[in-house]
Coordinates of C-alpha atoms and ligand atoms in Angstrom, one line a residue:
X16 CA 83.2 102.8 106.1
X17 CA 81.0 99.2 105.9
X18 CA 80.1 97.5 102.7
X19 CA 76.2 97.5 101.5
X20 CA 74.2 95.2 103.5
X21 CA 72.6 92.5 101.9
X22 CA 69.4 90.9 102.9
X23 CA 66.6 93.3 105.0
X24 CA 65.6 90.7 107.8
X25 CA 68.7 89.9 109.3
X26 CA 70.5 92.2 112.4
X27 CA 73.1 94.7 111.6
X28 CA 75.9 92.7 112.7
X29 CA 74.5 89.3 111.0
X30 CA 74.1 91.7 107.3
X31 CA 78.1 92.6 108.2
X32 CA 78.8 88.7 108.6
X33 CA 76.8 88.0 105.5
X34 CA 78.5 90.5 103.5
X35 CA 81.9 89.6 105.0
X36 CA 80.9 85.8 103.7
X37 CA 80.0 86.6 99.9
X38 CA 82.0 86.5 97.2
X39 CA 81.5 89.0 94.1
X40 CA 80.0 85.8 92.0
X41 CA 77.4 84.8 94.8
X42 CA 74.0 86.0 93.4
X43 CA 71.6 86.6 96.8
X44 CA 68.9 88.3 94.7
X45 CA 68.0 85.2 92.7
X46 CA 67.0 83.4 96.3
X47 CA 63.5 83.2 96.8
X48 CA 63.0 81.5 99.8
X49 CA 64.7 83.7 102.5
X50 CA 67.0 81.2 104.3
X51 CA 67.5 81.8 108.3
X52 CA 70.9 83.6 109.2
X53 CA 72.4 80.5 110.6
X54 CA 71.6 78.3 107.4
X55 CA 73.1 80.9 104.8
X56 CA 76.3 81.3 107.0
X57 CA 76.8 78.0 107.5
X58 CA 76.3 77.7 103.6
X59 CA 78.6 80.3 103.0
X60 CA 81.6 79.5 105.1
X61 CA 81.2 76.2 103.5
X62 CA 81.9 77.8 100.1
X63 CA 84.8 80.2 101.1
X64 CA 86.7 77.6 102.9
X65 CA 86.0 75.4 99.2
X66 CA 87.2 78.2 97.6
X67 CA 90.6 78.3 99.5
X68 CA 91.2 75.1 99.1
X69 CA 90.8 75.4 95.9
X70 CA 93.4 78.0 95.6
X71 CA 95.7 76.2 97.3
X72 CA 95.6 73.6 95.1
X73 CA 95.2 75.1 91.7
X74 CA 97.4 78.4 92.0
X75 CA 98.6 79.3 95.6
X76 CA 99.5 82.8 94.1
X77 CA 98.7 86.1 95.9
X78 CA 96.7 88.1 93.4
X79 CA 98.5 91.5 94.8
X80 CA 101.5 90.0 94.5
X81 CA 101.2 88.4 91.1
X82 CA 99.6 91.7 89.6
X83 CA 102.6 93.4 90.7
X84 CA 104.8 90.7 89.1
X85 CA 102.7 91.1 85.7
X86 CA 102.6 94.8 85.4
X87 CA 106.8 94.9 86.6
X88 CA 107.5 92.3 83.2
X89 CA 105.1 94.0 81.6
X90 CA 107.2 97.6 81.7
X91 CA 110.4 95.4 81.6
X92 CA 109.4 94.5 78.6
X93 CA 108.6 97.9 77.5
X94 CA 112.1 98.9 78.1
X95 CA 111.5 100.3 81.5
X96 CA 114.3 99.6 84.0
X97 CA 112.9 98.4 87.6
X98 CA 114.1 100.4 90.7
X99 CA 113.4 99.6 94.3
X100 CA 114.0 102.3 97.0
X101 CA 113.2 102.9 100.5
X102 CA 109.7 103.2 101.5
X103 CA 111.4 105.4 104.9
X104 CA 112.3 108.5 103.2
X105 CA 113.9 111.7 104.4
X106 CA 111.1 114.3 105.7
X107 CA 113.0 116.5 103.5
X108 CA 111.7 115.4 100.6
X109 CA 108.0 116.3 100.8
X110 CA 109.1 119.9 101.1
X111 CA 111.2 119.2 98.1
X112 CA 108.1 117.7 96.1
X113 CA 106.4 121.1 96.9
X114 CA 103.8 119.4 99.6
X115 CA 103.7 122.7 101.5
X116 CA 101.6 123.0 104.4
X117 CA 98.2 124.1 102.2
X118 CA 98.3 121.2 100.1
X119 CA 96.0 118.4 101.6
X120 CA 98.7 115.4 101.1
X121 CA 100.7 117.5 103.6
X122 CA 99.3 116.4 107.0
X123 CA 98.1 112.9 105.6
X124 CA 101.8 112.2 105.6
X125 CA 102.8 109.4 108.3
X126 CA 105.9 110.9 110.1
X127 CA 108.4 108.4 111.8
X128 CA 110.7 111.0 113.7
X129 CA 111.8 114.5 113.5
X130 CA 113.3 113.8 109.7
X131 CA 112.2 110.7 108.9
X132 CA 108.5 109.7 106.9
X133 CA 107.0 107.0 105.4
X134 CA 106.8 107.9 101.4
X135 CA 103.6 108.8 100.5
X136 CA 104.6 108.2 96.7
X137 CA 107.5 107.1 94.7
X138 CA 108.4 110.4 92.7
X139 CA 111.3 111.6 95.5
X140 CA 113.1 108.3 94.9
X141 CA 112.4 108.2 90.8
X142 CA 113.5 111.7 91.0
X143 CA 116.9 110.7 92.1
X144 CA 117.5 107.9 89.8
X145 CA 116.5 110.1 86.8
X146 CA 119.1 112.4 87.8
X147 CA 121.8 110.0 89.0
X148 CA 121.2 107.7 85.8
X149 CA 120.8 110.7 83.5
X150 CA 124.5 110.6 82.5
X151 CA 125.0 107.0 82.8
X152 CA 122.1 105.6 80.5
X153 CA 121.0 106.4 76.6
X154 CA 118.0 108.7 75.9
X155 CA 115.6 108.3 76.9
X156 CA 115.9 107.3 80.4
X157 CA 113.1 104.8 81.4
X158 CA 112.5 103.4 84.8
X159 CA 109.8 102.2 87.2
X160 CA 109.1 101.2 90.8
X161 CA 106.1 99.1 92.2
X162 CA 106.0 99.1 96.3
X163 CA 104.1 100.7 99.1
X164 CA 102.9 104.0 99.8
X165 CA 101.4 105.8 103.0
X166 CA 98.7 108.1 103.3
X167 CA 96.5 109.0 106.5
X168 CA 93.1 108.5 105.1
X169 CA 89.6 109.0 106.0
X170 CA 87.6 107.6 103.3
X171 CA 86.9 104.3 103.0
X172 CA 86.0 102.2 100.0
X173 CA 88.6 103.1 97.3
X174 CA 91.4 104.3 100.1
X175 CA 93.8 101.9 102.1
X176 CA 96.6 103.9 104.4
X177 CA 99.0 101.2 102.9
X178 CA 98.4 101.0 99.6
X179 CA 100.7 99.5 96.0
X180 CA 101.8 102.3 93.4
X181 CA 103.4 101.5 90.2
X182 CA 104.8 104.7 89.2
X183 CA 106.7 104.3 85.5
X184 CA 108.4 107.5 84.0
X185 CA 110.6 108.6 80.8
X186 CA 113.0 111.3 80.7
X187 CA 114.4 112.8 77.3
X188 CA 113.0 112.4 74.2
X189 CA 109.7 111.3 73.3
X190 CA 107.9 112.8 76.2
X191 CA 104.5 113.5 75.2
X192 CA 100.7 113.3 76.3
X193 CA 100.4 110.9 73.0
X194 CA 103.3 108.5 74.3
X195 CA 101.9 108.4 77.6
X196 CA 98.5 107.7 77.1
X197 CA 99.4 105.1 74.9
X198 CA 101.6 103.5 77.4
X199 CA 98.7 103.3 79.8
X200 CA 96.1 102.1 77.0
X201 CA 98.4 99.5 76.3
X202 CA 98.8 98.6 80.1
X203 CA 95.1 98.6 80.7
X204 CA 94.2 96.7 77.6
X205 CA 96.9 94.0 78.6
X206 CA 94.9 94.1 82.4
X207 CA 91.5 93.8 80.8
X208 CA 90.4 97.3 82.3
X209 CA 87.7 100.0 81.0
X210 CA 88.4 103.6 81.4
X211 CA 88.2 107.0 80.9
X212 CA 90.7 109.9 80.2
X213 CA 90.1 113.0 82.2
X214 CA 92.0 116.3 83.4
X215 CA 92.6 116.9 86.7
X216 CA 95.0 119.5 88.4
X217 CA 97.2 118.7 91.6
X218 CA 99.4 121.0 94.1
X219 CA 102.4 118.9 93.4
X220 CA 102.1 118.8 89.1
X221 CA 99.7 121.2 88.2
X222 CA 97.8 119.7 85.5
X223 CA 97.4 115.9 85.7
X224 CA 95.7 113.5 83.4
X225 CA 93.4 110.9 85.4
X226 CA 92.3 107.6 84.5
X227 CA 89.5 106.7 85.5
X228 CA 87.1 103.7 85.9
X229 CA 83.8 104.8 86.5
X230 CA 84.1 107.4 89.6
X231 CA 87.2 106.0 90.6
X232 CA 90.9 107.2 89.7
X233 CA 93.0 104.3 88.6
X234 CA 95.8 106.6 87.4
X235 CA 97.1 110.2 87.7
X236 CA 99.7 110.8 84.7
X237 CA 101.9 114.0 84.1
X238 CA 103.3 115.5 81.6
X239 CA 106.9 117.4 82.6
X240 CA 109.0 119.2 83.0
X241 CA 107.7 121.1 86.2
X242 CA 109.4 124.1 88.5
X243 CA 110.3 121.6 91.4
X244 CA 112.3 119.2 88.8
X245 CA 115.4 121.8 89.6
X246 CA 115.2 121.2 93.0
X247 CA 115.8 117.2 92.3
X248 CA 118.6 117.9 89.3
X249 CA 116.3 116.9 87.0
X250 CA 116.1 119.2 83.4
X251 CA 114.8 117.6 81.0
X252 CA 111.5 116.8 79.5
X253 CA 109.6 113.8 81.6
X254 CA 106.1 112.2 81.4
X255 CA 105.0 109.5 83.8
X256 CA 102.3 108.2 85.5
X257 CA 101.6 106.6 89.2
X258 CA 98.9 104.0 89.5
X259 CA 97.2 102.1 92.4
X260 CA 97.4 98.4 92.2
X261 CA 95.0 97.1 94.5
X262 CA 92.4 100.1 92.6
X263 CA 93.4 97.8 89.8
X264 CA 92.4 94.6 91.8
X265 CA 88.9 95.7 93.1
X266 CA 88.0 96.4 89.6
X267 CA 89.1 93.1 88.3
X268 CA 87.3 91.3 90.7
X269 CA 84.4 93.7 91.2
X270 CA 85.0 94.1 95.2
X271 CA 83.0 96.5 96.8
X272 CA 85.8 97.6 99.2
X273 CA 89.4 98.0 98.4
X274 CA 89.9 96.5 102.0
X275 CA 89.4 93.0 99.9
X276 CA 92.5 93.7 97.5
X277 CA 94.8 94.7 100.4
X278 CA 97.8 93.9 102.2
X279 CA 95.6 91.5 104.7
X280 CA 95.5 89.1 107.7
X281 CA 91.7 89.4 107.2
X282 CA 91.5 88.4 103.3
X283 CA 93.5 86.2 101.2
X284 CA 92.9 86.9 97.8
X285 CA 89.6 88.7 98.3
X286 CA 87.9 85.9 101.0
X287 CA 87.7 86.2 104.2
X288 CA 90.2 84.2 106.8
X289 CA 87.2 84.4 109.7
X290 CA 85.8 81.0 108.7
Ligands
ATP9 P1 92.7 110.0 95.6 O1 92.3 111.5 94.9 O2 91.5 109.1 94.9 O3 92.9 110.1 97.0 P2 95.2 111.2 94.5 O4 94.8 111.5 93.2 O5 95.5 111.4 95.9 O6 93.9 109.5 94.7 P3 97.8 110.0 93.4 O7 98.6 110.7 94.5 O8 97.3 110.4 92.1 O9 96.2 110.0 94.4 O10 98.4 108.4 93.5 C1 98.6 107.7 92.0 C2 97.4 106.6 92.2 O11 97.9 105.9 93.3 C3 96.0 106.8 92.3 O12 95.7 107.3 91.3 C4 95.3 105.5 92.8 O13 95.1 104.4 92.1 C5 96.3 105.3 93.9 N1 96.3 105.7 95.4 C6 96.3 106.9 95.8 N2 96.3 107.0 96.9 C7 95.5 105.6 97.1 C8 95.3 105.3 98.9 N3 95.2 105.6 99.7 N4 94.7 103.9 98.7 C9 94.8 103.0 97.2 N5 95.4 103.6 96.3 C10 95.4 105.1 96.3
9VF10 C1 102.6 111.2 87.7 C2 101.0 110.3 90.9 C3 108.4 113.6 89.3 C4 109.5 112.6 86.7 C5 110.0 111.3 89.7 C6 107.7 110.7 88.0 C7 105.2 110.8 87.8 C8 102.5 110.6 89.1 C9 101.2 111.2 90.0 C10 101.9 109.9 92.0 C11 102.8 111.4 92.4 N1 104.4 111.6 88.5 N2 101.5 109.5 92.8 O1 106.2 111.6 88.4 O2 105.3 110.0 87.2 O3 103.7 111.6 92.7 O4 101.8 112.0 93.1 SI1 108.9 112.1 88.3
MG11 MG1 95.5 111.6 91.6

């Protein structure tokens, strides 16, 4: 899907080009005289080149990488241990998650070969760690992973086929809805992101607590246990939440399209590289 066109008098291709060149801070509605396409394009190209040079001069951090680091440090500070598992996972893990052919997620899986697929979520890796660390670590066990996940998506402005998830979870004592919502509240306050809590349900977890920013889901949170825990050798209560990092960036920077915050060669920190 395309981003919203900006000015009525340009051709569709020109509107698209202007939209690509606009930054959320630009306000075209304040301009009274309508410049020619070429004038406006030249002006915006100049501004975007300046923005990029400024970033090179002052900061040099990639915003997606930086948000991953911020969230990681926040969770480590809260007592969660960071793990990193494979992006390539056994296809068996999909069934073991309880994702059957009827689940919409089933058809969204990128299959690599008969026995392997790209992970659509971080839960399989975390389940393995919950099981293996249970008799090593004190109670409660708190872990998290940040990494890319892959899903075939058809819908545009809020979905990427390659996106970054943070999923934290706690197993053992203290796994209440109240504690879960408190961690999410602390994290989103720390990131300065407004949200609303609603309930939803999905095929994998049953009832979920969804964290919304306007109409966009930014996180799904769950308080276990659930039946498929036993297939992973997990026998204690747990709570956890998965959050999309590009969606957080989209909110933070008021991007009209999530592509601006994705892994990309077309945008650098939300600015088009086609200048
Ligand atoms: P949606 O209903 O918006 O497709 P979902 O409920 O299928 O999302 P979850 O499985 O709950 O997504 O994943 C946890 C979080 O990961 C979501 O709340 C969202 O922030 C993020 N997320 C999921 N799918 C995508 C995607 N395709 N692109 C970007 N972020 C995503
Ligand atoms: C909530 C969103 C099952 C104990 C290893 C951790 C969670 C997160 C739901 C995510 C998903 N679940 N995208 O599980 O924290 O897996 O669908 Si666990
Ligand atoms: Mg969800």
